[in-house]
Amino acid sequence: MIYETVVTTMNPDGTVHIAPMGIRVENRKYLISPFKPSKTFDNLVNSGAAVINATDEVMIFAGCLTGRENWPTVSAERVDCERLAGAAAHIEVRVERREDDELRPVFTCRSVNIVAHAPFKGFNRAQAAVIEAAILVSRLHLLPEEKIRSELKYLNNAIEKTAGEKEKTAWQWLLEKVEDYYNNAALASGRNS
Ligand SMILES: Cc1cc2nc3c(=O)[nH]c(=O)nc-3n(C[C@H](O)[C@H](O)[C@H](O)COP(=O)(O)O)c2cc1C
């Protein structure tokens, strides 16, 4: 099973890096698989620590994919790292092992502190739709435009029926990113023809 979370790591200059990541839990270990190259990969190698944040603030997922990377953080307790201030729960981890791979290495981590901050509120379809759309946005360069547009059209049903203001804003950011991407691609192909 994969949990869609937000992983925070520390940059060498002491600032925090925030990135949505799918996390697996196996034999009570937490598996983080950042693509190469990525800041999360570099930071895990350099610092050997991270925080896995569970949050339903989907503006953070959409924000990180659309250039809005500044979200409030506070210090973690047992690792030298920051965590999301608004996380519903967070897990502080240290890297135990790295399985190298050209494209997608796996960091096996052990938890050193698990803290719950807020109760589980239940599922929301619009939040799930934003997460799905954020994943589509992270794959714009890999997937055909037709597939992107048809999936967004389907996901839009959940937004229309169940979104709150934050989900609507997150959705809008993602739609703008999609349009920018295809507009730029059209301009570039016009320049090259
Ligand atoms: C829900 C969700 C899950 C993601 N999971 C991963 C992941 O497991 N590994 C990864 O490398 N990128 C993942 N991404 C994409 C990264 O968040 C994004 O590409 C990010 O920029 C990673 O690179 P960075 O560490 O340099 O910021 C995910 C994106 C979303 C929206």
PDB file of C-alpha atoms and ligand atoms in Angstrom, residues 4 17 19-22 33-35 38-40 61 65 104 131 134-135 138, ligand 1:
ATOM      1  CA  GLU A   4       0.460   9.939  -0.366  1.00  0.00           C
ATOM      2  CA  HIS A  17      12.570  21.271   1.259  1.00  0.00           C
ATOM      3  CA  ALA A  19       7.857  17.505  -1.615  1.00  0.00           C
ATOM      4  CA  PRO A  20       4.796  15.267  -2.004  1.00  0.00           C
ATOM      5  CA  MET A  21       5.928  11.631  -1.950  1.00  0.00           C
ATOM      6  CA  GLY A  22       4.248   8.228  -1.994  1.00  0.00           C
ATOM      7  CA  SER A  33      11.499   6.458  -3.282  1.00  0.00           C
ATOM      8  CA  PRO A  34      12.548   9.828  -4.727  1.00  0.00           C
ATOM      9  CA  PHE A  35      13.360  10.011  -8.414  1.00  0.00           C
ATOM     10  CA  SER A  38      15.767  15.378  -7.043  1.00  0.00           C
ATOM     11  CA  LYS A  39      16.403  17.563  -4.020  1.00  0.00           C
ATOM     12  CA  THR A  40      14.730  15.002  -1.782  1.00  0.00           C
ATOM     13  CA  PHE A  61       0.344  19.029  -2.703  1.00  0.00           C
ATOM     14  CA  LEU A  65       3.709  21.049  -8.036  1.00  0.00           C
ATOM     15  CA  ARG A 104      14.356   5.573  -8.494  1.00  0.00           C
ATOM     16  CA  ILE A 131      -4.052  14.430  -5.307  1.00  0.00           C
ATOM     17  CA  ALA A 134      -1.279  16.693  -8.850  1.00  0.00           C
ATOM     18  CA  ILE A 135       0.119  13.321  -9.920  1.00  0.00           C
ATOM     19  CA  SER A 138       3.909  15.686 -12.243  1.00  0.00           C
TER      20      SER A 138
HETATM   21  C1  LIG B   1       0.797  12.625  -4.601  1.00  0.00           C
HETATM   22  C2  LIG B   1       2.171  12.714  -5.161  1.00  0.00           C
HETATM   23  C3  LIG B   1       3.091  11.700  -4.900  1.00  0.00           C
HETATM   24  C4  LIG B   1       4.395  11.771  -5.394  1.00  0.00           C
HETATM   25  N1  LIG B   1       5.283  10.769  -5.102  1.00  0.00           N
HETATM   26  C5  LIG B   1       6.561  10.867  -5.519  1.00  0.00           C
HETATM   27  C6  LIG B   1       7.507   9.867  -5.172  1.00  0.00           C
HETATM   28  O1  LIG B   1       7.215   8.882  -4.498  1.00  0.00           O
HETATM   29  N2  LIG B   1       8.779  10.048  -5.617  1.00  0.00           N
HETATM   30  C7  LIG B   1       9.156  11.136  -6.368  1.00  0.00           C
HETATM   31  O2  LIG B   1      10.325  11.263  -6.729  1.00  0.00           O
HETATM   32  N3  LIG B   1       8.272  12.092  -6.717  1.00  0.00           N
HETATM   33  C8  LIG B   1       6.997  11.981  -6.315  1.00  0.00           C
HETATM   34  N4  LIG B   1       6.087  12.953  -6.657  1.00  0.00           N
HETATM   35  C9  LIG B   1       6.541  14.116  -7.457  1.00  0.00           C
HETATM   36  C10 LIG B   1       7.343  15.041  -6.567  1.00  0.00           C
HETATM   37  O3  LIG B   1       6.611  15.585  -5.509  1.00  0.00           O
HETATM   38  C11 LIG B   1       7.909  16.217  -7.364  1.00  0.00           C
HETATM   39  O4  LIG B   1       8.318  15.822  -8.630  1.00  0.00           O
HETATM   40  C12 LIG B   1       9.068  16.828  -6.640  1.00  0.00           C
HETATM   41  O5  LIG B   1       9.503  17.906  -7.366  1.00  0.00           O
HETATM   42  C13 LIG B   1      10.237  15.897  -6.338  1.00  0.00           C
HETATM   43  O6  LIG B   1      11.458  16.484  -6.597  1.00  0.00           O
HETATM   44  P1  LIG B   1      12.263  17.379  -5.527  1.00  0.00           P
HETATM   45  O7  LIG B   1      12.611  16.527  -4.335  1.00  0.00           O
HETATM   46  O8  LIG B   1      13.464  17.835  -6.300  1.00  0.00           O
HETATM   47  O9  LIG B   1      11.341  18.508  -5.169  1.00  0.00           O
HETATM   48  C14 LIG B   1       4.781  12.884  -6.185  1.00  0.00           C
HETATM   49  C15 LIG B   1       3.855  13.895  -6.458  1.00  0.00           C
HETATM   50  C16 LIG B   1       2.569  13.812  -5.967  1.00  0.00           C
HETATM   51  C17 LIG B   1       1.588  14.911  -6.276  1.00  0.00           C
END
